[in-house]
Structures are given as C-alpha cells and as structure tokens.
PDB file of C-alpha atoms in Angstrom:
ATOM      1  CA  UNK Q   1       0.000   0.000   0.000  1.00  0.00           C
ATOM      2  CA  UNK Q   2       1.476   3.631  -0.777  1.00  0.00           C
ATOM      3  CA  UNK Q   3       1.899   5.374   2.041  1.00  0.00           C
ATOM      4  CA  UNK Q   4       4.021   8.227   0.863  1.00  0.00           C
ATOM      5  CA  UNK Q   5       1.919  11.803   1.237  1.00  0.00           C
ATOM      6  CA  UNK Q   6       0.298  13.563  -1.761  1.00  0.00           C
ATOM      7  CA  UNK Q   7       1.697  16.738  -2.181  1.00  0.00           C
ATOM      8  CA  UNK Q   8      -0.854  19.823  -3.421  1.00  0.00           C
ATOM      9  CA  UNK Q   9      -0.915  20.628  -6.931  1.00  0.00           C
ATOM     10  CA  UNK Q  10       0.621  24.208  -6.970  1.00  0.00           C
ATOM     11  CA  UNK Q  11      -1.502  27.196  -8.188  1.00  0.00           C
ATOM     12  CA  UNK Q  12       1.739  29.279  -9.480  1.00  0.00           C
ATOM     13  CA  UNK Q  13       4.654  28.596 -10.948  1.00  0.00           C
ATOM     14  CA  UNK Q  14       7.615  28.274  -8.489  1.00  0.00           C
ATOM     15  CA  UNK Q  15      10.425  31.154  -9.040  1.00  0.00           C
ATOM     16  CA  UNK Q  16      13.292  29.203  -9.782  1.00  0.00           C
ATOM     17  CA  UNK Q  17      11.880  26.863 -12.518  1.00  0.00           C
ATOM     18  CA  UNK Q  18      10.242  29.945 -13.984  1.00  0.00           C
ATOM     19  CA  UNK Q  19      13.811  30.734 -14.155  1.00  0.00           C
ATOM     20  CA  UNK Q  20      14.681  27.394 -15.548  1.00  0.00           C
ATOM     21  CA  UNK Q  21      12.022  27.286 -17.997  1.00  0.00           C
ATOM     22  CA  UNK Q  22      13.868  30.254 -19.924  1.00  0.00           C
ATOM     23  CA  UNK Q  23      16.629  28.942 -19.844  1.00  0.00           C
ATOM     24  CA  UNK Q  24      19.773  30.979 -19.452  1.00  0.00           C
ATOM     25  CA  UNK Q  25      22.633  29.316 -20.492  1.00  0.00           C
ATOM     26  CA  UNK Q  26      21.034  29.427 -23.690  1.00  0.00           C
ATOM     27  CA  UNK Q  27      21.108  33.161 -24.218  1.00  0.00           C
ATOM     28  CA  UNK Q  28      24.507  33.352 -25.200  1.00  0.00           C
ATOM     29  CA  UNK Q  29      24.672  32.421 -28.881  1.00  0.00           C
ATOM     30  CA  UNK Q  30      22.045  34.859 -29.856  1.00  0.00           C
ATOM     31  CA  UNK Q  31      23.750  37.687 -27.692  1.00  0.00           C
ATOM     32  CA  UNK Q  32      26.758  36.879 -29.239  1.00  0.00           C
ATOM     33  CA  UNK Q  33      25.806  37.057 -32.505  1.00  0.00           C
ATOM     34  CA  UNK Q  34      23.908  40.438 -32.007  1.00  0.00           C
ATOM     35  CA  UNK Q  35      27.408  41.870 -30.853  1.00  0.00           C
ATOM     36  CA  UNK Q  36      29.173  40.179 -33.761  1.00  0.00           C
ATOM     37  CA  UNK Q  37      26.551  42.550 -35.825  1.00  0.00           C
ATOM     38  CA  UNK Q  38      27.590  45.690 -33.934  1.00  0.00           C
ATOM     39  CA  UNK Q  39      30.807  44.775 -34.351  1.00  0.00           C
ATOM     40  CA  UNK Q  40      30.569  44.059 -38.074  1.00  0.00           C
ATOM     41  CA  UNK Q  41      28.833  46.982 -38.682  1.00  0.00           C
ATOM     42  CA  UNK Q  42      31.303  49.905 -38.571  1.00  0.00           C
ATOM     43  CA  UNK Q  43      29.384  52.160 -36.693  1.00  0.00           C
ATOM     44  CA  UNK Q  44      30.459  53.448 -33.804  1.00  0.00           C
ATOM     45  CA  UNK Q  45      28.225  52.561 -30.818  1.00  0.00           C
ATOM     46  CA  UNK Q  46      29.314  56.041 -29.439  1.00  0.00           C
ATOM     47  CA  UNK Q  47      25.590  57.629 -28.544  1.00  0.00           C
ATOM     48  CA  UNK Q  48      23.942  54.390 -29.083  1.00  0.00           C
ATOM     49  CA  UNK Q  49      24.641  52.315 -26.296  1.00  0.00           C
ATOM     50  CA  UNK Q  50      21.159  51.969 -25.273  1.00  0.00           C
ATOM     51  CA  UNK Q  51      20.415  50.083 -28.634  1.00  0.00           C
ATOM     52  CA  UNK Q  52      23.551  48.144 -28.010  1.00  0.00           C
ATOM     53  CA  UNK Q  53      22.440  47.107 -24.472  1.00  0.00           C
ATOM     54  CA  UNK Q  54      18.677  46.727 -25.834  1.00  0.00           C
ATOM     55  CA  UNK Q  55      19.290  44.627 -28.723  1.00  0.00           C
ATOM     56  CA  UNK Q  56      21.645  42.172 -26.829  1.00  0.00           C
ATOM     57  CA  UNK Q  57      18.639  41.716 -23.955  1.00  0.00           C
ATOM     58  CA  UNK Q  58      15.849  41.237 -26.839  1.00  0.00           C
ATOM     59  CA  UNK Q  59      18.041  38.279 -28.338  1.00  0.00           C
ATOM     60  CA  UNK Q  60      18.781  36.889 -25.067  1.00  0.00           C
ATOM     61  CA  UNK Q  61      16.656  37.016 -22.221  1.00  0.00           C
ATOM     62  CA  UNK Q  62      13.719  37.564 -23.837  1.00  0.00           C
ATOM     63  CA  UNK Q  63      13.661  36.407 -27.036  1.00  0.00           C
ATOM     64  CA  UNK Q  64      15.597  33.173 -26.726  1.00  0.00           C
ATOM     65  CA  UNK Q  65      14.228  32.762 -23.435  1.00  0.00           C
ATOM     66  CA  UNK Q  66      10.275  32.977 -25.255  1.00  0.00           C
ATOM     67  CA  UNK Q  67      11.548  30.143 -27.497  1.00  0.00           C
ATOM     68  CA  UNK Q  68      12.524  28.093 -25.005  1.00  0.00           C
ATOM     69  CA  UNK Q  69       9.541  28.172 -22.494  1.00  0.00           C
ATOM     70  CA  UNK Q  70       7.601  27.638 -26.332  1.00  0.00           C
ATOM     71  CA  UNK Q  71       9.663  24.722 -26.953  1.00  0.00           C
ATOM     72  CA  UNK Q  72       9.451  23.077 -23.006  1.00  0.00           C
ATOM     73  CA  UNK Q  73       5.540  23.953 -23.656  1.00  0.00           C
ATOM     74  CA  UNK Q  74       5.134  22.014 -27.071  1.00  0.00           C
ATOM     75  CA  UNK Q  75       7.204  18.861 -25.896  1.00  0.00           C
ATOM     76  CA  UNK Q  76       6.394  18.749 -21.852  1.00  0.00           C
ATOM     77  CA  UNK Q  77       4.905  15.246 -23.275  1.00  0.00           C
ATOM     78  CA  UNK Q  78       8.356  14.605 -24.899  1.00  0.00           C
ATOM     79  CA  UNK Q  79      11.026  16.115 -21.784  1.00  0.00           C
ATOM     80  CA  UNK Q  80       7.799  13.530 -19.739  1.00  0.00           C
ATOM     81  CA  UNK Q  81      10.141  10.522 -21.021  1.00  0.00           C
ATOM     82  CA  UNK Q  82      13.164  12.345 -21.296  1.00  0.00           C
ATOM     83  CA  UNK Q  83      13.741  14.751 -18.744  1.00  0.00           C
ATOM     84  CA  UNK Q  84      10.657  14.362 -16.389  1.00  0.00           C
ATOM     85  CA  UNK Q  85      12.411  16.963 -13.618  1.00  0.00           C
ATOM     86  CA  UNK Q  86      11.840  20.008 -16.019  1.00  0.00           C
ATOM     87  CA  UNK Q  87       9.470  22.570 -14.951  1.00  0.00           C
ATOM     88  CA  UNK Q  88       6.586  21.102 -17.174  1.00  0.00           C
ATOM     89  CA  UNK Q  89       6.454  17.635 -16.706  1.00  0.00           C
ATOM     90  CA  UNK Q  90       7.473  17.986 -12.753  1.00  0.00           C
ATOM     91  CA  UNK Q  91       4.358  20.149 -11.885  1.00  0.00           C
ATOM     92  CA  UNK Q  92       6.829  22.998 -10.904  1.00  0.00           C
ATOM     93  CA  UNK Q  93       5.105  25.070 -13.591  1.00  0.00           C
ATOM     94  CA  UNK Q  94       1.228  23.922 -13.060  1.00  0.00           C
ATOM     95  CA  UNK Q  95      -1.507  24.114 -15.717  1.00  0.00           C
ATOM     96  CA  UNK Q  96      -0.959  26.200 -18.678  1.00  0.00           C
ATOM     97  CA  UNK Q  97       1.612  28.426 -17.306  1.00  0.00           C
ATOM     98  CA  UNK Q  98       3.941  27.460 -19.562  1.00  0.00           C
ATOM     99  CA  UNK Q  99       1.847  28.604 -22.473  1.00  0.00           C
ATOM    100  CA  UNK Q 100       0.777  32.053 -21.007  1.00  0.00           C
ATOM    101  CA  UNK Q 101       4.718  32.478 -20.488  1.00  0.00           C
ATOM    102  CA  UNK Q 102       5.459  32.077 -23.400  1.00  0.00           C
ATOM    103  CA  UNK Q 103       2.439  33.778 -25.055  1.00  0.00           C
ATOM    104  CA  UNK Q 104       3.304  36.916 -22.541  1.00  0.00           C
ATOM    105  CA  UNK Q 105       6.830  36.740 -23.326  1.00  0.00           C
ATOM    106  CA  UNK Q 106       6.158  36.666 -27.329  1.00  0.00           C
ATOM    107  CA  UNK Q 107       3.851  40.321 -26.560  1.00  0.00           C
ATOM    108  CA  UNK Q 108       6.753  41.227 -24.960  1.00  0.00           C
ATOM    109  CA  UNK Q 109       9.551  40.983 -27.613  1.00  0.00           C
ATOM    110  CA  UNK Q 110       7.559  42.544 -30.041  1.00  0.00           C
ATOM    111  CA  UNK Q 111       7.371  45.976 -27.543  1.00  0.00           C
ATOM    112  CA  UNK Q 112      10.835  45.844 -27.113  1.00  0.00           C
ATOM    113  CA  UNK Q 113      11.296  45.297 -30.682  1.00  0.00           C
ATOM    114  CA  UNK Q 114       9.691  47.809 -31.428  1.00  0.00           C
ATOM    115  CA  UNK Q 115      12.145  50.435 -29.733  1.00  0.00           C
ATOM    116  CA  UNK Q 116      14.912  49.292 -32.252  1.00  0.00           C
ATOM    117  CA  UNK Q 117      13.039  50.563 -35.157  1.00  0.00           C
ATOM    118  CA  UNK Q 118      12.005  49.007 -38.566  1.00  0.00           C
ATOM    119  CA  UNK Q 119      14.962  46.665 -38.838  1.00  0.00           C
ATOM    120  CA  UNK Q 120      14.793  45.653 -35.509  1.00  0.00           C
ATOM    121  CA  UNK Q 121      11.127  45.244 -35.502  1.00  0.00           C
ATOM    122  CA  UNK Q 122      11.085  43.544 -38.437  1.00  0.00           C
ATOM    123  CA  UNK Q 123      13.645  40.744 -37.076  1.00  0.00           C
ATOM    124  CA  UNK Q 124      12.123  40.546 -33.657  1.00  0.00           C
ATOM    125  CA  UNK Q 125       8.886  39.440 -35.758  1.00  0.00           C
ATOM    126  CA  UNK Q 126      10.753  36.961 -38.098  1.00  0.00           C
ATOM    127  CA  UNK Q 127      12.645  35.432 -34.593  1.00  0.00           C
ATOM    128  CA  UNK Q 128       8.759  35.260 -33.054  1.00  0.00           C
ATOM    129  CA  UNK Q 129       7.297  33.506 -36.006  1.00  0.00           C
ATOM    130  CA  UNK Q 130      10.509  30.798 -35.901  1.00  0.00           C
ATOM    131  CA  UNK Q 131      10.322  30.122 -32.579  1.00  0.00           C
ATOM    132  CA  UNK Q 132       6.367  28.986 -32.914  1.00  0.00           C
ATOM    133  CA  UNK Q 133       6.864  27.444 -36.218  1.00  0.00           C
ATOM    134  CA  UNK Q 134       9.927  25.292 -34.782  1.00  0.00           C
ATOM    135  CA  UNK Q 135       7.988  23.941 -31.729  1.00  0.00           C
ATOM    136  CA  UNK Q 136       4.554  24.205 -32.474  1.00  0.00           C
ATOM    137  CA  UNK Q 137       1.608  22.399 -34.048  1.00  0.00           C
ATOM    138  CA  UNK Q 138       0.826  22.241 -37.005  1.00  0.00           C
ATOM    139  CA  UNK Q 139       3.940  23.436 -38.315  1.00  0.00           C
ATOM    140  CA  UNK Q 140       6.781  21.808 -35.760  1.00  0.00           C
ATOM    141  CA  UNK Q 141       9.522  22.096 -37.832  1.00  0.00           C
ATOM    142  CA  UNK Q 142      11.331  20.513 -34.658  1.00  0.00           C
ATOM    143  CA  UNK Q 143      10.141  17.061 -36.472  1.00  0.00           C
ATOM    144  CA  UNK Q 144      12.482  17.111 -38.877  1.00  0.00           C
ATOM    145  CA  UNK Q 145      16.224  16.489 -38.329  1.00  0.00           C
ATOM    146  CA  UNK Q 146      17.130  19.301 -41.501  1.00  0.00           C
ATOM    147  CA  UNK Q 147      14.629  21.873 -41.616  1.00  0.00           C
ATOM    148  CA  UNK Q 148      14.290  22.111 -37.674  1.00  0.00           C
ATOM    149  CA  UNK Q 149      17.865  22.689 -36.786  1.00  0.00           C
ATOM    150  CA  UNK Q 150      18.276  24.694 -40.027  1.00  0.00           C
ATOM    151  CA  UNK Q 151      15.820  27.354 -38.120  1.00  0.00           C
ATOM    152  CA  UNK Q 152      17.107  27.224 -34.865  1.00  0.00           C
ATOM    153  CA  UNK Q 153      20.721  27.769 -36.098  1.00  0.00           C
ATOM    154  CA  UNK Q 154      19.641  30.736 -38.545  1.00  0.00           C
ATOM    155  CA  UNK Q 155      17.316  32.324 -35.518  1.00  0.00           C
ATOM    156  CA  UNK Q 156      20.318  32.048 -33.053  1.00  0.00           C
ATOM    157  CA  UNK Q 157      23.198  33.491 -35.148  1.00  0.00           C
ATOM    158  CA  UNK Q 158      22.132  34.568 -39.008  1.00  0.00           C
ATOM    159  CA  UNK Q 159      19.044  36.720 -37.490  1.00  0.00           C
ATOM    160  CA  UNK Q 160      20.776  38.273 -34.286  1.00  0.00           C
ATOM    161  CA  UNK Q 161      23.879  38.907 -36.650  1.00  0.00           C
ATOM    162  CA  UNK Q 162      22.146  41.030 -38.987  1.00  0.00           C
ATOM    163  CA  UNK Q 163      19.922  43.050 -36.639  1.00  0.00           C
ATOM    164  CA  UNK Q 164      22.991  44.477 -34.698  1.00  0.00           C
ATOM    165  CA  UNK Q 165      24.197  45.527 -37.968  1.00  0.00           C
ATOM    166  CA  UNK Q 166      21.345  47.074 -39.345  1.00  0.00           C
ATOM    167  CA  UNK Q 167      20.429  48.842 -35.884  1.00  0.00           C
ATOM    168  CA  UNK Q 168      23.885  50.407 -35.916  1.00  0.00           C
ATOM    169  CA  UNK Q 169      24.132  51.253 -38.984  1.00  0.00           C
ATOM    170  CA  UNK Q 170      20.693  52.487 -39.413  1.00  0.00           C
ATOM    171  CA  UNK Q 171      20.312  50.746 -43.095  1.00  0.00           C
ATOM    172  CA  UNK Q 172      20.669  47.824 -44.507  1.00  0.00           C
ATOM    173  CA  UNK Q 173      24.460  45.582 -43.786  1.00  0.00           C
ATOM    174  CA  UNK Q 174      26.853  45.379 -46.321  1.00  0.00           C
ATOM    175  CA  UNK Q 175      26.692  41.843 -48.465  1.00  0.00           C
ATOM    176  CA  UNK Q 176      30.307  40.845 -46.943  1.00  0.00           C
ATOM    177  CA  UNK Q 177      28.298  41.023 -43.857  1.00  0.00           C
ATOM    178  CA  UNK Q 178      25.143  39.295 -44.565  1.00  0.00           C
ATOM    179  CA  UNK Q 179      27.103  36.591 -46.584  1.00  0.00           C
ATOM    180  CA  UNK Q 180      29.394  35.972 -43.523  1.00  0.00           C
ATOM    181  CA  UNK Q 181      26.437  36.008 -40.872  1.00  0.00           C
ATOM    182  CA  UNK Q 182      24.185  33.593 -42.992  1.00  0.00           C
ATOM    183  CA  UNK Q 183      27.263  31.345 -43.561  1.00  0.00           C
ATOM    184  CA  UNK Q 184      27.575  30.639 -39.746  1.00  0.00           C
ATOM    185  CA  UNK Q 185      24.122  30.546 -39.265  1.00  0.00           C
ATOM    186  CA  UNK Q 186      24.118  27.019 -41.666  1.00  0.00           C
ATOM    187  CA  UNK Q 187      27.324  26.389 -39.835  1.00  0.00           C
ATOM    188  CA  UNK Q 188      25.284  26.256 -36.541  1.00  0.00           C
ATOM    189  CA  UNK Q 189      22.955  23.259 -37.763  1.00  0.00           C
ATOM    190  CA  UNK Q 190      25.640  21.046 -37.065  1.00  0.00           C
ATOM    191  CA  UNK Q 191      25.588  22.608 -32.952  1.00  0.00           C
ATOM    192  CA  UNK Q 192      21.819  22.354 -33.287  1.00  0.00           C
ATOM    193  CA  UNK Q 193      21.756  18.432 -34.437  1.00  0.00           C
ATOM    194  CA  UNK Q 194      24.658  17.503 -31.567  1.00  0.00           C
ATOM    195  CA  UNK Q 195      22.373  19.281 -29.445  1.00  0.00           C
ATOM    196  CA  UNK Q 196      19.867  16.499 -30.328  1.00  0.00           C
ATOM    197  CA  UNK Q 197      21.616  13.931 -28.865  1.00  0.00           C
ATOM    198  CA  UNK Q 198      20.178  14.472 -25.051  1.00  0.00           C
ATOM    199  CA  UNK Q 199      16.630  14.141 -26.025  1.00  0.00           C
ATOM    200  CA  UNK Q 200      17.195  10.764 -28.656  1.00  0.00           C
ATOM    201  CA  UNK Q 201      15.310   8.103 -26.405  1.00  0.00           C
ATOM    202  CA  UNK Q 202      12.224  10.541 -25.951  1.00  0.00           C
ATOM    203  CA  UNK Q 203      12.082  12.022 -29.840  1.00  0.00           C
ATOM    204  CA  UNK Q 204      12.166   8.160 -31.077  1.00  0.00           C
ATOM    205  CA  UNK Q 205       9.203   7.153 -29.469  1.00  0.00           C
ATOM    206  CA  UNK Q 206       7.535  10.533 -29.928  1.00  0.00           C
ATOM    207  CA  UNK Q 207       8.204  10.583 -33.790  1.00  0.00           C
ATOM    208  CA  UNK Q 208      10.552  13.472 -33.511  1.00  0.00           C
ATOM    209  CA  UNK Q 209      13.053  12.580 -37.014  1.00  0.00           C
ATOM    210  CA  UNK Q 210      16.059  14.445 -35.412  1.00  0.00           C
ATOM    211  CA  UNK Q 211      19.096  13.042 -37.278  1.00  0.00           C
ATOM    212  CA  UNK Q 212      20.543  11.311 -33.814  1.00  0.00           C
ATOM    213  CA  UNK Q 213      17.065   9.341 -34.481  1.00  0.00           C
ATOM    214  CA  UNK Q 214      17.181   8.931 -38.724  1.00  0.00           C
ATOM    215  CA  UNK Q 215      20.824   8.469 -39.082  1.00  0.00           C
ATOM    216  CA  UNK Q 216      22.131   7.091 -35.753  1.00  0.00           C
ATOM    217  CA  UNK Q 217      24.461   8.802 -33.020  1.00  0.00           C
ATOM    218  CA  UNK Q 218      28.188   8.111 -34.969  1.00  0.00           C
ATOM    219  CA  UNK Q 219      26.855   9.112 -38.418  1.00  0.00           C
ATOM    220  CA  UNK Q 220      24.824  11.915 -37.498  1.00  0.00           C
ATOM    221  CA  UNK Q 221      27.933  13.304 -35.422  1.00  0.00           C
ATOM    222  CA  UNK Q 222      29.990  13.046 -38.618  1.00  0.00           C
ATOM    223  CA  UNK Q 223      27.118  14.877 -40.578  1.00  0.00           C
ATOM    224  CA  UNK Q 224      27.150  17.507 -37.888  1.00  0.00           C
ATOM    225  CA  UNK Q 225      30.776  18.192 -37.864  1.00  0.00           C
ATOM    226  CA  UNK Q 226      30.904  18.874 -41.678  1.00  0.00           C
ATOM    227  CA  UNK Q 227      27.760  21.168 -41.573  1.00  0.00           C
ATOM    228  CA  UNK Q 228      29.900  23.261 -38.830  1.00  0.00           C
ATOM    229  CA  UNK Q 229      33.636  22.792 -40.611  1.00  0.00           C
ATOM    230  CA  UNK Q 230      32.514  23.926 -43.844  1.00  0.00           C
ATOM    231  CA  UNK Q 231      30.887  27.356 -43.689  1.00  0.00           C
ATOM    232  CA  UNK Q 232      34.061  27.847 -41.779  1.00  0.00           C
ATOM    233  CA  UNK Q 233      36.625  26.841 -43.990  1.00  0.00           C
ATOM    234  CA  UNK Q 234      34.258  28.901 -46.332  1.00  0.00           C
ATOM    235  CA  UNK Q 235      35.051  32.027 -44.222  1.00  0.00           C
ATOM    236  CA  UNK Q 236      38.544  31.697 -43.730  1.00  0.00           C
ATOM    237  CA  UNK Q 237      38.512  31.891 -47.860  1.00  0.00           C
ATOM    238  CA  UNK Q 238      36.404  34.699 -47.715  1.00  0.00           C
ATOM    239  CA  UNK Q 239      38.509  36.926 -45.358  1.00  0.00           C
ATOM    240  CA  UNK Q 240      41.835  35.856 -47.138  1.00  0.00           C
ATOM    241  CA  UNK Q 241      40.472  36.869 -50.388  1.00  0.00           C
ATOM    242  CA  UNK Q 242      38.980  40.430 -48.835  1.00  0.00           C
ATOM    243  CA  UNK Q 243      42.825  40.841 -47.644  1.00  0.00           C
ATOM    244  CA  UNK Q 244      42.247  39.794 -44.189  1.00  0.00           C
ATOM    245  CA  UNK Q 245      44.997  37.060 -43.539  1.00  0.00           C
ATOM    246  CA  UNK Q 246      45.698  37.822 -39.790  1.00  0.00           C
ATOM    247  CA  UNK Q 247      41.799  37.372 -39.281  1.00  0.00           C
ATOM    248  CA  UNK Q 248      41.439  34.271 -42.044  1.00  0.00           C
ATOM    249  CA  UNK Q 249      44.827  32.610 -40.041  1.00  0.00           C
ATOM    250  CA  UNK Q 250      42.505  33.664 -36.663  1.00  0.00           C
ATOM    251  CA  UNK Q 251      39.485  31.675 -37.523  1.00  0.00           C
ATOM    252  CA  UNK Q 252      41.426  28.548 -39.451  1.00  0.00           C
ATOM    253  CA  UNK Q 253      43.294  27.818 -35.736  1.00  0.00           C
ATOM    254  CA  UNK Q 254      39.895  28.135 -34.286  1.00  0.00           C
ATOM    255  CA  UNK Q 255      38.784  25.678 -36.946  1.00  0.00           C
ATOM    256  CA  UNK Q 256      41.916  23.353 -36.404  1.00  0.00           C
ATOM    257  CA  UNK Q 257      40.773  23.118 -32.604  1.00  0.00           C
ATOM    258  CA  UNK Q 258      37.615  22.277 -33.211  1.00  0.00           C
ATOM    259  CA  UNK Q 259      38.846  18.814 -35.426  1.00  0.00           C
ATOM    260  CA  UNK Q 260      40.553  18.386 -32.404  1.00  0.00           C
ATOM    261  CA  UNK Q 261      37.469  18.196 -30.142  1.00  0.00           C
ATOM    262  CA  UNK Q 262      35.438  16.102 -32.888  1.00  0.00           C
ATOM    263  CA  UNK Q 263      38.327  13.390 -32.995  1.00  0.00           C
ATOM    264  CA  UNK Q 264      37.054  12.998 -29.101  1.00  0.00           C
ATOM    265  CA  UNK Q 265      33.537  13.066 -29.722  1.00  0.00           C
ATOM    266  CA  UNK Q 266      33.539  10.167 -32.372  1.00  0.00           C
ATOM    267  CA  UNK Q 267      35.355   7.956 -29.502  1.00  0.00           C
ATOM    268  CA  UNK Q 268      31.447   8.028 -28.083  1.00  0.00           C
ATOM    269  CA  UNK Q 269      28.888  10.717 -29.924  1.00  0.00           C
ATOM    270  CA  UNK Q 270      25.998  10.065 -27.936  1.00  0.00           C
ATOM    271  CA  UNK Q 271      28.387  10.570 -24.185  1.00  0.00           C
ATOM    272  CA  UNK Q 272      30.955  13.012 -25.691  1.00  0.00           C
ATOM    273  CA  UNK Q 273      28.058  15.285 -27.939  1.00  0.00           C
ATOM    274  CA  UNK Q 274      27.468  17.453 -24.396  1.00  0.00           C
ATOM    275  CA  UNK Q 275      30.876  17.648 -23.805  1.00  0.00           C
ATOM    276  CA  UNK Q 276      31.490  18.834 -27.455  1.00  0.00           C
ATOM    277  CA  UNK Q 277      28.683  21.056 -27.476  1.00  0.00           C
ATOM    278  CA  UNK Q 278      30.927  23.263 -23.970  1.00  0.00           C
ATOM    279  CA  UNK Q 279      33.998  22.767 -25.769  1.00  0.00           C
ATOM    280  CA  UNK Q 280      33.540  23.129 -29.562  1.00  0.00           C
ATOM    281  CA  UNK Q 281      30.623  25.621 -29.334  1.00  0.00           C
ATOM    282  CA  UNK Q 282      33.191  28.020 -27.739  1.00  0.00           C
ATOM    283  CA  UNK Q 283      35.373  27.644 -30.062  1.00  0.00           C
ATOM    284  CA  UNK Q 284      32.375  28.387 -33.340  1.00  0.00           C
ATOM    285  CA  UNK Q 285      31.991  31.609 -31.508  1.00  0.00           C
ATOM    286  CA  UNK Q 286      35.571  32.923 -30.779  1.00  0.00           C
ATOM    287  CA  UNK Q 287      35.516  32.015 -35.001  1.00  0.00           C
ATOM    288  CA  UNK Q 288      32.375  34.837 -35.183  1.00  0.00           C
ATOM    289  CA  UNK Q 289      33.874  37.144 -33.132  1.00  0.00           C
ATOM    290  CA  UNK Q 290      37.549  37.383 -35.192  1.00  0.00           C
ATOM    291  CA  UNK Q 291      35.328  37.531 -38.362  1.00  0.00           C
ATOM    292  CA  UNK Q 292      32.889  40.139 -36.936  1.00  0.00           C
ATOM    293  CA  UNK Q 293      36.134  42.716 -36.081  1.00  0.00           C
ATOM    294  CA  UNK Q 294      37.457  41.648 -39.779  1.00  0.00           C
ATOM    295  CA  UNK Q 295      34.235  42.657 -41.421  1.00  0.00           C
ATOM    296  CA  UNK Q 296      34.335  46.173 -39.056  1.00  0.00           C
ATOM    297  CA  UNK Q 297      37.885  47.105 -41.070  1.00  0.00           C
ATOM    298  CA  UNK Q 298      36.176  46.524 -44.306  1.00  0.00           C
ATOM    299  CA  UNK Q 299      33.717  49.398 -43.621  1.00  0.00           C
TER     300      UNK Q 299
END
C-alpha cells in the first residue's frame, strides 16, 4: 500500500523553474551574434549604447528565453520521457503556465522590438514567427532532423547577426556582412543536431526525425561536424580573399581546434556530444567574433 503523502498541486509557478524554464545558459549564442553585428557593422556605438544594451537583452533574455519556455511547452509530453524533472512535466510550472509564459513573453519581444526601429522590428517578428513554427503544431519544424535545426541555427546566429548591424548602422548591412552572418548561421545546424543527442530516447518514441534518431548517433555526429567545418573553412577563404589574412589565419586555428574536439567526440557521440557542445561551441563563436572585427575594417 502507498503510504508516501500527496503533495498539493501548486496554483503558481515556483520562481526558480520559472527561471529554468527560460533557460539561461542558452542566451549566449544569440547575444553573441547580435554583438558580432555591432561589431561588423562599422558604426560606432558612441551615442547608441542603449540600442547596443537593448538589442543584446531582446536576443537573449527575452527572445531566446520565449523560445525556449515555447519549446518546453510544445514537448512537456516529450522532456515527460526524457527529462521528467523540467518545470513542465514535474508540476513545478502547473496548468498552462507554460503557455501564457510564453504567449506573454512573445507580446513582450515585439514591444521591445519595437524600440529598435524598422529593422529591428522587423527581425524581432521573423525570430517570433521561428520560434512557434519550430515547436509548435501544425507546423513543428522541430520534427524534422534538416529543416528544424536549419531554423534554430539561422534564428540564433544569421538573425541576431544582422539586426545588430542594421540597428547600428541604421540601413541595410553590407553583403560581406550578410554573406558571412548567414554562412555561420548554416554552420550552426551542425551545434543544433549535436544538441539532439540528449533528447534521442524521448524524440524516437515521440516521432521526432532528429538526425541522432534517422541516421544514428556516430553518423549523425559526422554529418554535424561537416555542416559546422565547412561554412568555416568557407570564411577563412572569404577573409583571405577580402585581404584579411591575420583574421582568415585567426578563424582557421579556431577551426583546427575544433577537429581536435570532434576526434574525441567520435570515440562516443551520444556521451561526448554534451561535452562537445561546452567545448567546440566556444570555439564556433571565438571564429564569429575574429570575423565580426574583420568585417568592421572593411567598412
């Protein structure tokens, strides 16, 4: 007979996994990227700090942090086999309060949006409409293993790139930086499929087709790596070519590190993908960042 007491279903959602539910540690990509955009740009942030400071809190905090509480919303049945100690599935976050967070927080990137002016409006809207269409019915583009990652990594990098530069510069960003921003947005599919890996028992037997699921752990690792090294090695060309070499010799090192880290991972891809995604994600970004200050001397 169970004889252990039933606890009280709560009423309202409990601080800290509100806090969890948004996720933090995943703010930093898009925040990144949005400085790699200032960066890129130019201009001189001198007199425009606020939009500096605004834009990077839009693509963090509340942005990415909407998408995820949209995302833990959409698959609480999902992180229920997976990860049943999230705020969802755990009761920490009762009822529907993951939805109204997420529906409140979507209200709320469009206001702040809105204080960046058309460009940044105008992104804030397209980030909105991703973060739905990846997670949510009828569209969940989060099904499939290409065009779901493909989103997430353009949203988190391509998108954030672009609207620093555009804010700054009040116009529209040179191609040299559009063409470098998109290229490690497609590079960031490859962080978005390793990414996968924690949540391949759950999407299996919820018909998720992530490519940890379609292609299995070892080749989807491989088919990961070469999404990420080749927009890359693409780059380092790029900033050679636009007379860049310190920068292009920069990013190839960065590059050169990163094999190192995937030779690990392919000892183990479903154990080592976490530690790959600490260790090699740092090293994508420290790539964007030596581009982003090459790009600025091309202005």
């Amino acid at each position: 007979m169970d004889v252990s007491p039933s606890l009280p279903a709560r009423r309202f959602p409990e601080p800290a996994a509100a806090l969890r539910l948004i996720k933090p540690i995943t703010w930093f990509p898009p925040m990144w990227a949005y400085v790699c955009g200032v960066i890129s740009s130019g201009a001189s942030p001198a007199g425009q700090w606020h939009l500096v400071l605004l834009g990077v809190l839009l693509a963090g905090p509340i942005v990415c942090g909407m998408s995820q509480a949209a995302n833990d919303w959409c698959d609480r049945h999902v992180d229920a086999i997976n990860e049943p100690d999230r705020p969802i599935p755990s009761g920490r976050i009762p009822g529907r309060w993951g939805l109204w967070i997420a529906l409140a927080m979507s209200a709320l990137s469009l206001f702040v949006g809105w204080q960046l002016g058309p460009w940044g409006f105008a992104a804030t809207i397209a980030g909105v409409l991703a973060a739905w269409a990846y997670s949510a019915e009828p569209v969940r583009l989060k099904r499939s293993g290409w065009w779901g990652p493909g989103l997430v990594g353009l949203s988190y990098e391509t998108l954030p790139w672009i609207t620093g530069a555009a804010v700054l510069a009040a116009g529209a960003p040179r191609w040299e930086v559009l063409l470098v921003a998109l290229l490690y947005g497609l590079g960031a599919h490859g962080i978005m499929t390793l990414n996968d890996f924690k949540a391949l028992e759950g999407d299996r037997k919820m018909g998720v087709n992530s490519l940890p699921v379609t292609l299995g752990p070892c080749r989807a690792a491989q088919v990961a790596c070469v999404v990420m090294a080749v927009p890359q090695a693409l780059v380092i060309a790029l900033l050679a070519l636009w007379d860049r070499p310190a920068h292009a010799a920069g990013v190839a090192i960065v590059l050169l590190l990163q094999f190192w880290a995937m030779t690990i991972m392919f000892r183990d891809p479903k154990a080592k993908a976490p530690w790959y995604n600490g260790t090699g994600v740092l090293l994508y970004v420290s790539g964007m960042m030596v581009a982003a200050f090459a790009l600025r001397g091309l202005a």
